[in-house]
Structure formats: C-alpha cells, structure tokens
Amino acid sequence: MFCPFCRYPDSRVVDSRTSDDGLAIRRRRQCPQCGRRFSTTETASLSVIKRSGIVEPFSREKIVSGVRKACQGRPVSDADLALLAQKVEESIRATGVSQIDANDIGLSILPPLRELDEVAYLRFASVYQGFDSLDDFEAAITLLRVEHDTAATEATADVSRAEVTDAEVTNAEQ
Ligand SMILES: [Zn+2]
C-alpha cells in the first residue's frame, strides 16, 4: 500500500506480530522515501451483505446481540453466547466464502443454538424462519423429538456394542 504520508508506493516491514486472539497480524512499516512509520493490520476478510446492499465486516458482537433476545430468561451465559458466535464464524469461514448474505447467517446460527438451548432455538427459528402458525412450531418440535429419539437409540446401540466387545474379550480369555 502507499505510504499514508507521502504516497510513496512501497514500504518496508520493520516488525510483525500476531494479535492476542490470533485473528490478525499487525505490521509496523517504514517508508523508504520519507522515513515515517505506520502500522497495517491484516485479517482474513469476511464481509456481510445486508439486505440494503450495504457490505460490512462480519461481527461476532452482532451475532451475540441477535441471539441474546431469544435467550432471555434461559440458562445461557455471556460466555455461551461468545462461544456460539465463534462457532458461527468458524462454520462460515470453513465454507471458504469471503462474503455472506446477512440472511444466510441465520442458517449458521441455528445448529449451534439448538445444541445450546432448545427453547432459545425455537424462539430464534420462529422469527428467522417466519413461523406463522402453531403447526410450524409443532413441526419444529416434532423434528427435535425425532432427533432426540434417534440420539437415544444410538446411545443404546453403543452400549450393547460395548457389551458385545466385553463378552468377546471374556470368551477369548477362557
Ligand atoms: Zn512516505
């Protein structure tokens, strides 16, 4: 980039350090033309395209404030919300995109929110997915129940597999 003082088109890096959270690199630079020093920050870009068309940097704080309302009165701490926002950011970055529609962020919020608190999940989903009848709630709750049952069946299957293994070990020893 140009020197911000004299616009000279080159600069020399005199120091590089990673920020405490590891998400940015700060470089101290010196202009070979005028000798003045300035800093640059390098981050992996991730922008959000709002419905209005405005593009702004992805913000974990906005995820937290968006979800906090759905978590009112629920046993969800600030640390839980911070971790949720981190998971959302990681899942979006993992897809390799550098821009995401604001509306699509809701899709990335749903899975970790469901793991965190199912009531908050239903509240958030009802707004985000535009539930407009009891049927919509019922369908979402039925889906949660079905998946609970599946998880319970899998847990039971794991236990019986473990028992089989124990039995095999016992047989082998005899
Ligand atoms: Zn300069």
mmCIF file of N, CA, C and O in Angstrom, residues 80-146:
data_model
loop_
_atom_site.group_PDB
_atom_site.id
_atom_site.type_symbol
_atom_site.label_atom_id
_atom_site.label_comp_id
_atom_site.label_asym_id
_atom_site.label_seq_id
_atom_site.Cartn_x
_atom_site.Cartn_y
_atom_site.Cartn_z
ATOM 1 N N ASP A 80 -21.370 -18.481 26.925
ATOM 2 C CA ASP A 80 -22.038 -19.394 25.978
ATOM 3 C C ASP A 80 -22.297 -18.678 24.660
ATOM 4 O O ASP A 80 -22.099 -19.240 23.576
ATOM 5 N N LEU A 81 -22.762 -17.421 24.772
ATOM 6 C CA LEU A 81 -23.077 -16.646 23.560
ATOM 7 C C LEU A 81 -21.809 -16.353 22.759
ATOM 8 O O LEU A 81 -21.812 -16.406 21.534
ATOM 9 N N ALA A 82 -20.716 -16.040 23.478
ATOM 10 C CA ALA A 82 -19.451 -15.751 22.797
ATOM 11 C C ALA A 82 -18.969 -16.992 22.049
ATOM 12 O O ALA A 82 -18.509 -16.904 20.905
ATOM 13 N N LEU A 83 -19.119 -18.160 22.690
ATOM 14 C CA LEU A 83 -18.692 -19.410 22.057
ATOM 15 C C LEU A 83 -19.569 -19.714 20.841
ATOM 16 O O LEU A 83 -19.083 -20.156 19.800
ATOM 17 N N LEU A 84 -20.862 -19.442 20.968
ATOM 18 C CA LEU A 84 -21.783 -19.652 19.850
ATOM 19 C C LEU A 84 -21.372 -18.780 18.659
ATOM 20 O O LEU A 84 -21.294 -19.253 17.524
ATOM 21 N N ALA A 85 -21.074 -17.503 18.938
ATOM 22 C CA ALA A 85 -20.681 -16.588 17.856
ATOM 23 C C ALA A 85 -19.392 -17.070 17.196
ATOM 24 O O ALA A 85 -19.229 -16.970 15.976
ATOM 25 N N GLN A 86 -18.482 -17.626 18.022
ATOM 26 C CA GLN A 86 -17.226 -18.153 17.474
ATOM 27 C C GLN A 86 -17.514 -19.346 16.555
ATOM 28 O O GLN A 86 -16.962 -19.429 15.452
ATOM 29 N N LYS A 87 -18.422 -20.234 17.001
ATOM 30 C CA LYS A 87 -18.771 -21.400 16.170
ATOM 31 C C LYS A 87 -19.398 -20.963 14.855
ATOM 32 O O LYS A 87 -19.140 -21.547 13.807
ATOM 33 N N VAL A 88 -20.256 -19.938 14.929
ATOM 34 C CA VAL A 88 -20.916 -19.435 13.719
ATOM 35 C C VAL A 88 -19.859 -18.910 12.748
ATOM 36 O O VAL A 88 -19.861 -19.244 11.558
ATOM 37 N N GLU A 89 -18.920 -18.107 13.277
ATOM 38 C CA GLU A 89 -17.876 -17.553 12.408
ATOM 39 C C GLU A 89 -17.040 -18.680 11.803
ATOM 40 O O GLU A 89 -16.748 -18.663 10.600
ATOM 41 N N GLU A 90 -16.669 -19.661 12.627
ATOM 42 C CA GLU A 90 -15.844 -20.764 12.122
ATOM 43 C C GLU A 90 -16.574 -21.554 11.038
ATOM 44 O O GLU A 90 -15.976 -21.927 10.033
ATOM 45 N N SER A 91 -17.897 -21.781 11.246
ATOM 46 C CA SER A 91 -18.612 -22.581 10.249
ATOM 47 C C SER A 91 -18.740 -21.818 8.933
ATOM 48 O O SER A 91 -18.688 -22.413 7.861
ATOM 49 N N ILE A 92 -18.877 -20.496 9.009
ATOM 50 C CA ILE A 92 -18.965 -19.707 7.769
ATOM 51 C C ILE A 92 -17.599 -19.685 7.075
ATOM 52 O O ILE A 92 -17.496 -19.914 5.875
ATOM 53 N N ARG A 93 -16.532 -19.447 7.860
ATOM 54 C CA ARG A 93 -15.185 -19.403 7.266
ATOM 55 C C ARG A 93 -14.809 -20.754 6.661
ATOM 56 O O ARG A 93 -14.109 -20.820 5.650
ATOM 57 N N ALA A 94 -15.295 -21.849 7.290
ATOM 58 C CA ALA A 94 -14.958 -23.190 6.811
ATOM 59 C C ALA A 94 -15.510 -23.442 5.409
ATOM 60 O O ALA A 94 -15.004 -24.293 4.685
ATOM 61 N N THR A 95 -16.558 -22.706 5.017
ATOM 62 C CA THR A 95 -17.108 -22.899 3.674
ATOM 63 C C THR A 95 -16.239 -22.201 2.621
ATOM 64 O O THR A 95 -16.448 -22.383 1.438
ATOM 65 N N GLY A 96 -15.281 -21.395 3.080
ATOM 66 C CA GLY A 96 -14.345 -20.760 2.156
ATOM 67 C C GLY A 96 -14.843 -19.470 1.533
ATOM 68 O O GLY A 96 -14.150 -18.880 0.711
ATOM 69 N N VAL A 97 -16.043 -19.021 1.900
ATOM 70 C CA VAL A 97 -16.553 -17.785 1.317
ATOM 71 C C VAL A 97 -15.898 -16.578 1.989
ATOM 72 O O VAL A 97 -15.434 -16.670 3.118
ATOM 73 N N SER A 98 -15.847 -15.458 1.268
ATOM 74 C CA SER A 98 -15.346 -14.235 1.886
ATOM 75 C C SER A 98 -16.489 -13.235 2.075
ATOM 76 O O SER A 98 -16.331 -12.207 2.707
ATOM 77 N N GLN A 99 -17.650 -13.564 1.506
ATOM 78 C CA GLN A 99 -18.843 -12.720 1.671
ATOM 79 C C GLN A 99 -20.043 -13.614 1.924
ATOM 80 O O GLN A 99 -20.141 -14.695 1.352
ATOM 81 N N ILE A 100 -20.938 -13.151 2.774
ATOM 82 C CA ILE A 100 -22.144 -13.944 3.045
ATOM 83 C C ILE A 100 -23.330 -12.996 3.164
ATOM 84 O O ILE A 100 -23.190 -11.878 3.674
ATOM 85 N N ASP A 101 -24.491 -13.439 2.674
ATOM 86 C CA ASP A 101 -25.719 -12.650 2.830
ATOM 87 C C ASP A 101 -26.123 -12.659 4.295
ATOM 88 O O ASP A 101 -26.077 -13.705 4.943
ATOM 89 N N ALA A 102 -26.537 -11.505 4.793
ATOM 90 C CA ALA A 102 -26.960 -11.399 6.190
ATOM 91 C C ALA A 102 -28.022 -12.457 6.498
ATOM 92 O O ALA A 102 -28.017 -13.072 7.560
ATOM 93 N N ASN A 103 -28.897 -12.686 5.550
ATOM 94 C CA ASN A 103 -29.978 -13.643 5.761
ATOM 95 C C ASN A 103 -29.459 -15.076 5.956
ATOM 96 O O ASN A 103 -30.030 -15.855 6.705
ATOM 97 N N ASP A 104 -28.349 -15.404 5.276
ATOM 98 C CA ASP A 104 -27.805 -16.762 5.377
ATOM 99 C C ASP A 104 -27.105 -17.014 6.704
ATOM 100 O O ASP A 104 -26.845 -18.161 7.076
ATOM 101 N N ILE A 105 -26.753 -15.939 7.406
ATOM 102 C CA ILE A 105 -26.081 -16.111 8.699
ATOM 103 C C ILE A 105 -27.006 -16.849 9.668
ATOM 104 O O ILE A 105 -26.558 -17.672 10.458
ATOM 105 N N GLY A 106 -28.309 -16.573 9.566
ATOM 106 C CA GLY A 106 -29.275 -17.249 10.431
ATOM 107 C C GLY A 106 -29.154 -18.765 10.337
ATOM 108 O O GLY A 106 -29.233 -19.471 11.339
ATOM 109 N N LEU A 107 -28.900 -19.268 9.120
ATOM 110 C CA LEU A 107 -28.764 -20.710 8.909
ATOM 111 C C LEU A 107 -27.577 -21.286 9.677
ATOM 112 O O LEU A 107 -27.625 -22.414 10.148
ATOM 113 N N SER A 108 -26.510 -20.471 9.797
ATOM 114 C CA SER A 108 -25.321 -20.931 10.516
ATOM 115 C C SER A 108 -25.511 -20.818 12.022
ATOM 116 O O SER A 108 -24.773 -21.429 12.788
ATOM 117 N N ILE A 109 -26.485 -19.998 12.442
ATOM 118 C CA ILE A 109 -26.743 -19.823 13.875
ATOM 119 C C ILE A 109 -27.583 -20.989 14.411
ATOM 120 O O ILE A 109 -27.383 -21.442 15.538
ATOM 121 N N LEU A 110 -28.503 -21.495 13.594
ATOM 122 C CA LEU A 110 -29.458 -22.496 14.079
ATOM 123 C C LEU A 110 -28.816 -23.751 14.710
ATOM 124 O O LEU A 110 -29.177 -24.098 15.839
ATOM 125 N N PRO A 111 -27.859 -24.435 14.026
ATOM 126 C CA PRO A 111 -27.342 -25.672 14.644
ATOM 127 C C PRO A 111 -26.665 -25.463 16.007
ATOM 128 O O PRO A 111 -26.996 -26.175 16.956
ATOM 129 N N PRO A 112 -25.725 -24.483 16.141
ATOM 130 C CA PRO A 112 -25.105 -24.337 17.467
ATOM 131 C C PRO A 112 -26.088 -23.833 18.528
ATOM 132 O O PRO A 112 -25.948 -24.175 19.704
ATOM 133 N N LEU A 113 -27.085 -23.061 18.110
ATOM 134 C CA LEU A 113 -28.073 -22.569 19.090
ATOM 135 C C LEU A 113 -28.930 -23.733 19.590
ATOM 136 O O LEU A 113 -29.296 -23.795 20.757
ATOM 137 N N ARG A 114 -29.218 -24.670 18.706
ATOM 138 C CA ARG A 114 -30.017 -25.824 19.105
ATOM 139 C C ARG A 114 -29.274 -26.665 20.140
ATOM 140 O O ARG A 114 -29.859 -27.183 21.081
ATOM 141 N N GLU A 115 -27.951 -26.784 19.939
ATOM 142 C CA GLU A 115 -27.130 -27.518 20.905
ATOM 143 C C GLU A 115 -27.115 -26.807 22.254
ATOM 144 O O GLU A 115 -27.055 -27.437 23.295
ATOM 145 N N LEU A 116 -27.152 -25.478 22.198
ATOM 146 C CA LEU A 116 -27.031 -24.672 23.418
ATOM 147 C C LEU A 116 -28.326 -24.683 24.228
ATOM 148 O O LEU A 116 -28.303 -24.940 25.433
ATOM 149 N N ASP A 117 -29.438 -24.379 23.580
ATOM 150 C CA ASP A 117 -30.696 -24.289 24.320
ATOM 151 C C ASP A 117 -31.864 -24.420 23.336
ATOM 152 O O ASP A 117 -32.025 -23.593 22.437
ATOM 153 N N GLU A 118 -32.667 -25.454 23.505
ATOM 154 C CA GLU A 118 -33.708 -25.741 22.511
ATOM 155 C C GLU A 118 -34.851 -24.735 22.529
ATOM 156 O O GLU A 118 -35.461 -24.474 21.497
ATOM 157 N N VAL A 119 -35.117 -24.157 23.701
ATOM 158 C CA VAL A 119 -36.183 -23.142 23.754
ATOM 159 C C VAL A 119 -35.736 -21.886 23.003
ATOM 160 O O VAL A 119 -36.485 -21.330 22.181
ATOM 161 N N ALA A 120 -34.498 -21.465 23.262
ATOM 162 C CA ALA A 120 -33.959 -20.297 22.552
ATOM 163 C C ALA A 120 -33.924 -20.586 21.051
ATOM 164 O O ALA A 120 -34.229 -19.723 20.223
ATOM 165 N N TYR A 121 -33.564 -21.826 20.694
ATOM 166 C CA TYR A 121 -33.520 -22.234 19.295
ATOM 167 C C TYR A 121 -34.894 -22.080 18.640
ATOM 168 O O TYR A 121 -35.016 -21.517 17.549
ATOM 169 N N LEU A 122 -35.939 -22.558 19.338
ATOM 170 C CA LEU A 122 -37.293 -22.469 18.773
ATOM 171 C C LEU A 122 -37.719 -21.005 18.618
ATOM 172 O O LEU A 122 -38.323 -20.637 17.617
ATOM 173 N N ARG A 123 -37.375 -20.192 19.627
ATOM 174 C CA ARG A 123 -37.719 -18.763 19.524
ATOM 175 C C ARG A 123 -37.017 -18.123 18.324
ATOM 176 O O ARG A 123 -37.624 -17.419 17.526
ATOM 177 N N PHE A 124 -35.714 -18.399 18.203
ATOM 178 C CA PHE A 124 -34.939 -17.791 17.122
ATOM 179 C C PHE A 124 -35.435 -18.292 15.764
ATOM 180 O O PHE A 124 -35.649 -17.510 14.835
ATOM 181 N N ALA A 125 -35.655 -19.612 15.673
ATOM 182 C CA ALA A 125 -36.117 -20.200 14.412
ATOM 183 C C ALA A 125 -37.486 -19.645 14.021
ATOM 184 O O ALA A 125 -37.762 -19.421 12.849
ATOM 185 N N SER A 126 -38.334 -19.390 15.030
ATOM 186 C CA SER A 126 -39.687 -18.914 14.721
ATOM 187 C C SER A 126 -39.640 -17.532 14.076
ATOM 188 O O SER A 126 -40.431 -17.238 13.187
ATOM 189 N N VAL A 127 -38.667 -16.729 14.498
ATOM 190 C CA VAL A 127 -38.528 -15.399 13.892
ATOM 191 C C VAL A 127 -37.805 -15.521 12.552
ATOM 192 O O VAL A 127 -38.267 -15.035 11.516
ATOM 193 N N TYR A 128 -36.673 -16.226 12.577
ATOM 194 C CA TYR A 128 -35.838 -16.311 11.382
ATOM 195 C C TYR A 128 -36.546 -17.026 10.237
ATOM 196 O O TYR A 128 -36.474 -16.618 9.081
ATOM 197 N N GLN A 129 -37.227 -18.130 10.573
ATOM 198 C CA GLN A 129 -37.881 -18.904 9.520
ATOM 199 C C GLN A 129 -39.335 -18.491 9.344
ATOM 200 O O GLN A 129 -40.070 -19.109 8.571
ATOM 201 N N GLY A 130 -39.748 -17.455 10.058
ATOM 202 C CA GLY A 130 -41.082 -16.894 9.865
ATOM 203 C C GLY A 130 -42.218 -17.844 10.188
ATOM 204 O O GLY A 130 -43.184 -17.940 9.430
ATOM 205 N N PHE A 131 -42.128 -18.553 11.352
ATOM 206 C CA PHE A 131 -43.245 -19.415 11.764
ATOM 207 C C PHE A 131 -44.486 -18.539 11.864
ATOM 208 O O PHE A 131 -44.447 -17.485 12.497
ATOM 209 N N ASP A 132 -45.592 -18.967 11.273
ATOM 210 C CA ASP A 132 -46.781 -18.127 11.416
ATOM 211 C C ASP A 132 -47.995 -18.901 11.926
ATOM 212 O O ASP A 132 -49.108 -18.412 11.910
ATOM 213 N N SER A 133 -47.756 -20.132 12.387
ATOM 214 C CA SER A 133 -48.872 -20.873 12.961
ATOM 215 C C SER A 133 -48.362 -21.872 13.985
ATOM 216 O O SER A 133 -47.161 -22.155 14.044
ATOM 217 N N LEU A 134 -49.279 -22.430 14.774
ATOM 218 C CA LEU A 134 -48.903 -23.465 15.741
ATOM 219 C C LEU A 134 -48.336 -24.673 15.013
ATOM 220 O O LEU A 134 -47.473 -25.368 15.525
ATOM 221 N N ASP A 135 -48.832 -24.937 13.797
ATOM 222 C CA ASP A 135 -48.343 -26.080 13.023
ATOM 223 C C ASP A 135 -46.835 -25.987 12.788
ATOM 224 O O ASP A 135 -46.118 -26.985 12.836
ATOM 225 N N ASP A 136 -46.363 -24.751 12.519
ATOM 226 C CA ASP A 136 -44.931 -24.566 12.281
ATOM 227 C C ASP A 136 -44.134 -24.934 13.528
ATOM 228 O O ASP A 136 -43.098 -25.595 13.447
ATOM 229 N N PHE A 137 -44.633 -24.488 14.702
ATOM 230 C CA PHE A 137 -43.965 -24.823 15.956
ATOM 231 C C PHE A 137 -43.995 -26.338 16.179
ATOM 232 O O PHE A 137 -43.005 -26.950 16.551
ATOM 233 N N GLU A 138 -45.179 -26.901 15.930
ATOM 234 C CA GLU A 138 -45.351 -28.329 16.164
ATOM 235 C C GLU A 138 -44.399 -29.139 15.294
ATOM 236 O O GLU A 138 -43.767 -30.088 15.762
ATOM 237 N N ALA A 139 -44.262 -28.728 14.025
ATOM 238 C CA ALA A 139 -43.372 -29.441 13.115
ATOM 239 C C ALA A 139 -41.930 -29.359 13.623
ATOM 240 O O ALA A 139 -41.204 -30.361 13.621
ATOM 241 N N ALA A 140 -41.527 -28.151 14.089
ATOM 242 C CA ALA A 140 -40.150 -27.971 14.570
ATOM 243 C C ALA A 140 -39.915 -28.806 15.824
ATOM 244 O O ALA A 140 -38.854 -29.415 16.000
ATOM 245 N N ILE A 141 -40.919 -28.837 16.711
ATOM 246 C CA ILE A 141 -40.779 -29.595 17.960
ATOM 247 C C ILE A 141 -40.755 -31.096 17.666
ATOM 248 O O ILE A 141 -39.948 -31.844 18.223
ATOM 249 N N THR A 142 -41.602 -31.538 16.733
ATOM 250 C CA THR A 142 -41.607 -32.951 16.349
ATOM 251 C C THR A 142 -40.237 -33.358 15.830
ATOM 252 O O THR A 142 -39.701 -34.410 16.192
ATOM 253 N N LEU A 143 -39.645 -32.489 15.021
ATOM 254 C CA LEU A 143 -38.322 -32.778 14.459
ATOM 255 C C LEU A 143 -37.292 -32.928 15.593
ATOM 256 O O LEU A 143 -36.485 -33.857 15.588
ATOM 257 N N LEU A 144 -37.359 -32.015 16.577
ATOM 258 C CA LEU A 144 -36.445 -32.109 17.725
ATOM 259 C C LEU A 144 -36.653 -33.432 18.458
ATOM 260 O O LEU A 144 -35.694 -34.104 18.832
ATOM 261 N N ARG A 145 -37.948 -33.817 18.647
ATOM 262 C CA ARG A 145 -38.253 -35.059 19.378
ATOM 263 C C ARG A 145 -37.707 -36.268 18.633
ATOM 264 O O ARG A 145 -37.096 -37.150 19.225
ATOM 265 N N VAL A 146 -37.938 -36.286 17.303
ATOM 266 C CA VAL A 146 -37.476 -37.421 16.493
ATOM 267 C C VAL A 146 -35.964 -37.553 16.631
ATOM 268 O O VAL A 146 -35.429 -38.643 16.824
#
